[in-house]
PDB file of C-alpha atoms in Angstrom:
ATOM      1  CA  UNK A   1    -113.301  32.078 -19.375  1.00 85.00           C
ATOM      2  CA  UNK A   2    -114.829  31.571 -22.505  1.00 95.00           C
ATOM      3  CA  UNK A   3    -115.264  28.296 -24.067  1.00 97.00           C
ATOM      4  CA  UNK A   4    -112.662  29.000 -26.981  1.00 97.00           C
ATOM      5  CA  UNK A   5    -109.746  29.234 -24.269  1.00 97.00           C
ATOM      6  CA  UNK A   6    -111.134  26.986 -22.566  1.00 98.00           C
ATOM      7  CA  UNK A   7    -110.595  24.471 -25.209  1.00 98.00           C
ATOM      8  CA  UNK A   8    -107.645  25.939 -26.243  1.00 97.00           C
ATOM      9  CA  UNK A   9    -105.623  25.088 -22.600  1.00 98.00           C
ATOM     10  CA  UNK A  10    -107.933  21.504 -22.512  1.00 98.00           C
ATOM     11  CA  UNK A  11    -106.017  20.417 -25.682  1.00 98.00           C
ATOM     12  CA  UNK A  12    -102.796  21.872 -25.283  1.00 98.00           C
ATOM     13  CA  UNK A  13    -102.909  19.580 -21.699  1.00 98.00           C
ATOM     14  CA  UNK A  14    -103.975  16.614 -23.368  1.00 98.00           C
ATOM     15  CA  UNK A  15    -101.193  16.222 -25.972  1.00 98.00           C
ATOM     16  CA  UNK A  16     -98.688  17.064 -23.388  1.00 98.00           C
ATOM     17  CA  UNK A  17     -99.951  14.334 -20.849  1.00 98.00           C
ATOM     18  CA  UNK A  18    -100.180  11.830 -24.318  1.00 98.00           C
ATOM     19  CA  UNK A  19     -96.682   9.381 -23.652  1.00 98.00           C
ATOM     20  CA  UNK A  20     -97.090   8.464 -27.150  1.00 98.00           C
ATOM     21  CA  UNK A  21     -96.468  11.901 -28.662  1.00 98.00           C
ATOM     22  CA  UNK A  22     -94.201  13.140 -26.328  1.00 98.00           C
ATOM     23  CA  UNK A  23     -91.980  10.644 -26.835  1.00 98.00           C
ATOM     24  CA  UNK A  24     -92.109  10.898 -30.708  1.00 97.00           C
ATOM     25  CA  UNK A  25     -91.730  14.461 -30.101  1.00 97.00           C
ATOM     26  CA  UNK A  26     -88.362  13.666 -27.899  1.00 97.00           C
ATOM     27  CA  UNK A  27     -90.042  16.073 -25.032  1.00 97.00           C
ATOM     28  CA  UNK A  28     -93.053  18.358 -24.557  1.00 96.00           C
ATOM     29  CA  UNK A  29     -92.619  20.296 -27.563  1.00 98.00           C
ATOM     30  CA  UNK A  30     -96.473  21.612 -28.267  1.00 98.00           C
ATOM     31  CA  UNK A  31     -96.669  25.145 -28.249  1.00 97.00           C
ATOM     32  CA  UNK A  32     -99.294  27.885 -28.450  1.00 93.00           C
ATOM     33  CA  UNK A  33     -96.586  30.213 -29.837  1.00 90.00           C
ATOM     34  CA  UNK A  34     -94.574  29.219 -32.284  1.00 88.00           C
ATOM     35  CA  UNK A  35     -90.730  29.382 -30.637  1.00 91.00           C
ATOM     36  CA  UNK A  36     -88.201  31.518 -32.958  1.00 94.00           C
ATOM     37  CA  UNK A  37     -85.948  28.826 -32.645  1.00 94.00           C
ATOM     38  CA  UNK A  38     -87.338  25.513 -32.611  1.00 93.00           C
ATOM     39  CA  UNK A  39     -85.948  21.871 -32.123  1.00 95.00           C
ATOM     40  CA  UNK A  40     -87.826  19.693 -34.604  1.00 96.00           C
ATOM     41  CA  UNK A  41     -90.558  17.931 -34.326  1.00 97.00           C
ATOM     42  CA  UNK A  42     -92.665  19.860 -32.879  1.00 97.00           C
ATOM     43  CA  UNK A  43     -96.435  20.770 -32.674  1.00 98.00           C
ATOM     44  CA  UNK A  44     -98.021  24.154 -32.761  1.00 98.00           C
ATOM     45  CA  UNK A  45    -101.362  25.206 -31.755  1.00 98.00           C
ATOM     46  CA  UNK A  46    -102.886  27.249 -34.872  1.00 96.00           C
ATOM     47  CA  UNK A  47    -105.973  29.019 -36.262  1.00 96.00           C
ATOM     48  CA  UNK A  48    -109.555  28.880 -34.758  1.00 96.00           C
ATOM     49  CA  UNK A  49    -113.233  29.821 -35.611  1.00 97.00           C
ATOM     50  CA  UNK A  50    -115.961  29.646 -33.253  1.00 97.00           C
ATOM     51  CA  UNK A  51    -119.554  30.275 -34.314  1.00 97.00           C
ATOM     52  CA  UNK A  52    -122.591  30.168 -33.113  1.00 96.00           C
ATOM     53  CA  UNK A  53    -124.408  26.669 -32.889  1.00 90.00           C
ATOM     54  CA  UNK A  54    -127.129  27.747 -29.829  1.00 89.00           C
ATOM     55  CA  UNK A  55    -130.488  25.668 -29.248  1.00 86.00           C
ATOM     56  CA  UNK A  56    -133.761  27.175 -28.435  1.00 86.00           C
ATOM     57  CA  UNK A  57    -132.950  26.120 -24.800  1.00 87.00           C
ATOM     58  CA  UNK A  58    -129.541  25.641 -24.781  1.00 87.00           C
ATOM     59  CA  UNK A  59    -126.334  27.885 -25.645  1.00 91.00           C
ATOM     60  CA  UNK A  60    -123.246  26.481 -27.644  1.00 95.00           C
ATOM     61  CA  UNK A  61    -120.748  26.912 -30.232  1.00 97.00           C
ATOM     62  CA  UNK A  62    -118.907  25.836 -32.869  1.00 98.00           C
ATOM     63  CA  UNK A  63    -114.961  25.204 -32.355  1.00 98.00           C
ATOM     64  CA  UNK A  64    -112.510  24.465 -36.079  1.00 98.00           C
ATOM     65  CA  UNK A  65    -109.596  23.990 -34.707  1.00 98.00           C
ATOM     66  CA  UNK A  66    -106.005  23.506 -36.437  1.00 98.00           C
ATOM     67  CA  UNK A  67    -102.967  22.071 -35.079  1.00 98.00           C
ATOM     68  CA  UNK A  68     -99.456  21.626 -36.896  1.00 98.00           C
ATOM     69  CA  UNK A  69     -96.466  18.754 -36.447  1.00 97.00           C
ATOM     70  CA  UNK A  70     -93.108  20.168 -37.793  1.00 97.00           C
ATOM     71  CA  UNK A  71     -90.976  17.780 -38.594  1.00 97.00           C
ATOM     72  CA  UNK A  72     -87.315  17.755 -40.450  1.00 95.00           C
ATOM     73  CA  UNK A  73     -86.858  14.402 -40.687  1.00 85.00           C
ATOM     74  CA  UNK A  74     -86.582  12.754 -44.084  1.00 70.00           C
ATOM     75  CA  UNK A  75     -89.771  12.697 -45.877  1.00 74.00           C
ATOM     76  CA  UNK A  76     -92.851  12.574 -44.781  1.00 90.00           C
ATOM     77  CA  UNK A  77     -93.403   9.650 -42.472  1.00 95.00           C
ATOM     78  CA  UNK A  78     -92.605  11.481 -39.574  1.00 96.00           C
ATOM     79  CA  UNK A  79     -94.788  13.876 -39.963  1.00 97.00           C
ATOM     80  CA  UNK A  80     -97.885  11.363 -41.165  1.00 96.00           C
ATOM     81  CA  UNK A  81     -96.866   9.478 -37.724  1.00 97.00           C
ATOM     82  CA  UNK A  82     -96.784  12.723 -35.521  1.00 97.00           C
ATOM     83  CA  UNK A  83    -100.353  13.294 -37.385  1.00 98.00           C
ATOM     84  CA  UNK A  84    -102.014  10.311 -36.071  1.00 98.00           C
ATOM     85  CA  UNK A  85    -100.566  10.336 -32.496  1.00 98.00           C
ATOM     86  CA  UNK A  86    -102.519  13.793 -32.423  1.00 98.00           C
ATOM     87  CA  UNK A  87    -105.491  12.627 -34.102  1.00 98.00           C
ATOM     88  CA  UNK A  88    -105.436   9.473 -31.484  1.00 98.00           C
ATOM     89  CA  UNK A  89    -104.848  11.945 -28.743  1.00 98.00           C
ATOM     90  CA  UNK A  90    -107.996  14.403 -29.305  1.00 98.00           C
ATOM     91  CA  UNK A  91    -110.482  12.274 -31.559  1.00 98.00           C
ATOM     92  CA  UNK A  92    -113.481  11.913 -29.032  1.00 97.00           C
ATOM     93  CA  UNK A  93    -111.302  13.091 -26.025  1.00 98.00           C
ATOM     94  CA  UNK A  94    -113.332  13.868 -22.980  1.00 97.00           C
ATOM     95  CA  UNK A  95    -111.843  16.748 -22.054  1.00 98.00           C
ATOM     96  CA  UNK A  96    -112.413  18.935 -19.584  1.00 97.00           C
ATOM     97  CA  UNK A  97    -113.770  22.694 -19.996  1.00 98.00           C
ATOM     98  CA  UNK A  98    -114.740  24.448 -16.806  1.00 97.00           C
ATOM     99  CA  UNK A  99    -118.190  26.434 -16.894  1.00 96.00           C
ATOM    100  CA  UNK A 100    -118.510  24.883 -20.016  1.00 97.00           C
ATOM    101  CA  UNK A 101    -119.590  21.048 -21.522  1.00 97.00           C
ATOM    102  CA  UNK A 102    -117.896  19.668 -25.059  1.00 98.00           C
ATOM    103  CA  UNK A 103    -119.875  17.883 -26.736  1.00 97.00           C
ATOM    104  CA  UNK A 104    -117.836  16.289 -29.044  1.00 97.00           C
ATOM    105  CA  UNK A 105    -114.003  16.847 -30.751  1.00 98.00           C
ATOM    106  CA  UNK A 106    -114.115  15.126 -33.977  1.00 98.00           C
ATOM    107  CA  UNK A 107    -110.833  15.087 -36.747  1.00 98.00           C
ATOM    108  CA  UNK A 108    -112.061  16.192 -39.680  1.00 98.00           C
ATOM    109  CA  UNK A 109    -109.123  16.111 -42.050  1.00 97.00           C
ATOM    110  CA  UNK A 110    -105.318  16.421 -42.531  1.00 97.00           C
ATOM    111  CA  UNK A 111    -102.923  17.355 -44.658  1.00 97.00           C
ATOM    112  CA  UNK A 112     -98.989  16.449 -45.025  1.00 96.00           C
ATOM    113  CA  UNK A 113     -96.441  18.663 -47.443  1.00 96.00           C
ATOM    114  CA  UNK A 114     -93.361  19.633 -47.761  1.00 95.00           C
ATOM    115  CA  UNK A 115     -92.613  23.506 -47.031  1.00 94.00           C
ATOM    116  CA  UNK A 116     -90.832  25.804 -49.076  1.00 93.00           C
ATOM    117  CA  UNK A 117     -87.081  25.137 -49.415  1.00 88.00           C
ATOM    118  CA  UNK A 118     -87.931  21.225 -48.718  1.00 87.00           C
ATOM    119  CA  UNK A 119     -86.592  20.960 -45.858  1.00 91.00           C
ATOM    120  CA  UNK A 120     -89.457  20.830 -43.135  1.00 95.00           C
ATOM    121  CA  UNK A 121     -92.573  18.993 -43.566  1.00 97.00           C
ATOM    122  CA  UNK A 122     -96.203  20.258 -42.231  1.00 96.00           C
ATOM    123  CA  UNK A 123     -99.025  18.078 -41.127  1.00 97.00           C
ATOM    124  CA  UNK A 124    -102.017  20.489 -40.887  1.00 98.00           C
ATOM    125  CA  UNK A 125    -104.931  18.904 -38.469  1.00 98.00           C
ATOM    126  CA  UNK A 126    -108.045  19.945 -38.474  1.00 98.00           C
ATOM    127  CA  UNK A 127    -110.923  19.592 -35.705  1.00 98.00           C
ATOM    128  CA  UNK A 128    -114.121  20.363 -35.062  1.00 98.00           C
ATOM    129  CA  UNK A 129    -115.555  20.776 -31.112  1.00 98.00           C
ATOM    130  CA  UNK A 130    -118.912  21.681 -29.987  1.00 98.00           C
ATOM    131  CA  UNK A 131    -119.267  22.941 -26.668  1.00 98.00           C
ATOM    132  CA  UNK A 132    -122.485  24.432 -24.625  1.00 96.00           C
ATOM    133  CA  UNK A 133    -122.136  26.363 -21.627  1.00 92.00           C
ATOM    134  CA  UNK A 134    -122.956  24.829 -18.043  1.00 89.00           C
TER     135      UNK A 134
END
């Protein structure tokens, strides 16, 4: 498999084994695809870009990653609270990526805001892997 799904299914498994967030959560609500009828909060697995970050001995890439925590609660503390039980789940996680090695998977930024209609807040995460193949 390639590194990008590999990474993919590594952090989808690590937020659903994090007690933390799956309690604040009230279940194992992360998904991959966004359900059409969703109980609040819950966290989605978004957008990606991989890119080349090879060696001149060794092959690897280059992993943004972006999460979201939905949340309908009032305001935005649940939301900034789902944020950081993410961030504290994948910051520097060792995951595991078979046939291939991470390197590191670093936050790099967030943003909270209210959707349209002000109902639902979004907490966008971003995060950056490297990985190089074994």
């Amino acid at each position: 498999m390639s590194a990008a799904v590999e990474l993919r299914r590594a952090v989808h498994a690590a937020l659903n084994a994090d007690a933390a967030l799956i309690a604040a959560l009230g279940g194992a609500r992360i998904h991959d695809v966004p359900p059409s009828a969703p109980d609040f909060p819950y966290v989605t697995l978004g957008e990606a870009q991989v890119s080349d970050w090879s060696t001149a001995t060794e092959r690897g890439e280059e992993h943004r990653l972006t999460l979201a925590a939905w949340s309908r609660q009032g305001g935005h503390a649940e939301a900034h609270a789902i944020a950081h039980l993410i961030q504290q789940a994948l910051h520097d996680a060792p995951l595991e990526l078979p046939g291939h090695a991470l390197v590191n998977l670093r936050f790099s930024e967030a943003q909270i805001r209210r959707e349209p209609g002000g109902r639902t807040y979004r907490a966008l995460l971003r995060f950056r892997a490297v990985t190089e193949s074994n």
